[in-house]
Short mmCIF file of C-alpha atoms in Angstrom, two decimals:
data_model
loop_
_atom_site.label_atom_id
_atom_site.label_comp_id
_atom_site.label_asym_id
_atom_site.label_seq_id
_atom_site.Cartn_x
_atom_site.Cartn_y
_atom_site.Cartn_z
CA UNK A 1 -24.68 -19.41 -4.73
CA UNK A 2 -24.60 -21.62 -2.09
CA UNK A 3 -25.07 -20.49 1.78
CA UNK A 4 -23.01 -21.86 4.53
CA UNK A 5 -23.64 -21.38 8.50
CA UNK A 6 -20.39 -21.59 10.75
CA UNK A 7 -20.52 -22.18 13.84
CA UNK A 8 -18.16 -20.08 15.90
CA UNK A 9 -17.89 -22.20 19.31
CA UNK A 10 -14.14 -20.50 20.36
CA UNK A 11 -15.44 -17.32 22.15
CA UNK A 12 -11.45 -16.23 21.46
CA UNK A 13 -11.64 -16.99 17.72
CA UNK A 14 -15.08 -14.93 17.61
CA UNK A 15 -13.24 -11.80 19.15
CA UNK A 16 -10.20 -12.07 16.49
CA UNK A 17 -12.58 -12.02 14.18
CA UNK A 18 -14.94 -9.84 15.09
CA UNK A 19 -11.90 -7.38 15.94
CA UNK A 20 -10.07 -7.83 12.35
CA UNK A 21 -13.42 -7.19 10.65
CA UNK A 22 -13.78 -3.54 12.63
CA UNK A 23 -9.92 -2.29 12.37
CA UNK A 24 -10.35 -3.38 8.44
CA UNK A 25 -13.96 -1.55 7.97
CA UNK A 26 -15.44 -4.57 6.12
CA UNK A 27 -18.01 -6.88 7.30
CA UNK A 28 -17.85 -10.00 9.29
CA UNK A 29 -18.63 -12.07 6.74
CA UNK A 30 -16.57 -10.61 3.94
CA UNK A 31 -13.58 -11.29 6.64
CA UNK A 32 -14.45 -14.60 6.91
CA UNK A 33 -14.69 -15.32 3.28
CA UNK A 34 -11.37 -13.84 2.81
CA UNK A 35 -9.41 -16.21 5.31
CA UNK A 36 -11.51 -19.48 3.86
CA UNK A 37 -10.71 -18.52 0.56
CA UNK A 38 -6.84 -17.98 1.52
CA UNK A 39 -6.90 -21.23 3.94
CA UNK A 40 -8.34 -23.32 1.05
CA UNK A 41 -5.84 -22.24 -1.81
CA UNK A 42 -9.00 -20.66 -3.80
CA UNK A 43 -8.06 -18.26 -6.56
CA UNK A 44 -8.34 -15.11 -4.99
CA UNK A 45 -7.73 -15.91 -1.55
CA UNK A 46 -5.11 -13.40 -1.48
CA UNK A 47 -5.76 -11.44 -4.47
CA UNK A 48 -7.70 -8.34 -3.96
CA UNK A 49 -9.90 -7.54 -6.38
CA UNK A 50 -10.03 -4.13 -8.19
CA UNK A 51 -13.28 -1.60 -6.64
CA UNK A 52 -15.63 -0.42 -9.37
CA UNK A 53 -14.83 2.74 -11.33
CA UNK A 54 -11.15 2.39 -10.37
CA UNK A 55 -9.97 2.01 -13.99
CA UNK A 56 -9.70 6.11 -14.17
CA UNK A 57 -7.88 6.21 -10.47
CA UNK A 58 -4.99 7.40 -12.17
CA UNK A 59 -6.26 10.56 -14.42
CA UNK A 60 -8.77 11.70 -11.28
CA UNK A 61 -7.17 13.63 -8.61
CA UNK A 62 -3.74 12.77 -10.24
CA UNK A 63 -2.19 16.23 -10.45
CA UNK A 64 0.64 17.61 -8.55
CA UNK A 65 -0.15 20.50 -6.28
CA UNK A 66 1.71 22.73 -9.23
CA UNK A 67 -0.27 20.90 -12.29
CA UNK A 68 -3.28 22.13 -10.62
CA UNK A 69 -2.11 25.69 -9.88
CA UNK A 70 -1.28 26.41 -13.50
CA UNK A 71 -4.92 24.76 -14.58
CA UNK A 72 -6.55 26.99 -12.47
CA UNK A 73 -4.41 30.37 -13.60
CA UNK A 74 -5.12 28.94 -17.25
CA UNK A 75 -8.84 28.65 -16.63
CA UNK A 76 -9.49 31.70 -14.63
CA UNK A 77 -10.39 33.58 -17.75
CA UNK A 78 -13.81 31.90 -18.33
CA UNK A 79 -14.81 33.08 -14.85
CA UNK A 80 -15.07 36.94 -16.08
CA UNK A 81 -18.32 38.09 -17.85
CA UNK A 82 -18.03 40.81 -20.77
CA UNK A 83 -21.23 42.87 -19.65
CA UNK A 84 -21.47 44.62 -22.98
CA UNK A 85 -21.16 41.23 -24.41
CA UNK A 86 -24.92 40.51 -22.65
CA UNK A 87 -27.08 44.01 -23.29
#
């Protein structure tokens, strides 16, 4: 992988960029790799890319407020202990 230094001489252009890097939370760099990649027409210059572990997004946390509800009544069994069951 190559390495490439830009020189940022537009104190204005600095301060967009600087600024669009904080309100999205990524880095300066990652920012900056995004709009080259879009100005130059690469492949994924506008395509984001999927974040690790995201293939089970939609089975984790995907219940309803009233899916979970009935899990929990149907589960709530295994919480009691049988003392006899343990002398």
């Amino acid at each position: 992988m190559k390495q490439i230094t830009i020189r940022i001489s537009d104190p204005e252009l600095e301060e967009a960029l600087v600024r669009k890097a904080k309100e999205s939370g990524k880095s300066l760099n990652k920012v900056v790799l995004e709009l080259v990649r879009a100005g130059a027409g690469s492949p994924g210059g506008g395509k984001k890319r999927t974040p690790r572990g995201a293939s089970l997004a939609e089975l984790a946390g995907g219940w309803t407020a009233q899916e979970a509800k009935e899990f929990e009544e149907a589960i709530r069994i295994f919480e009691e202990i049988d003392e006899e069951m343990w002398k």
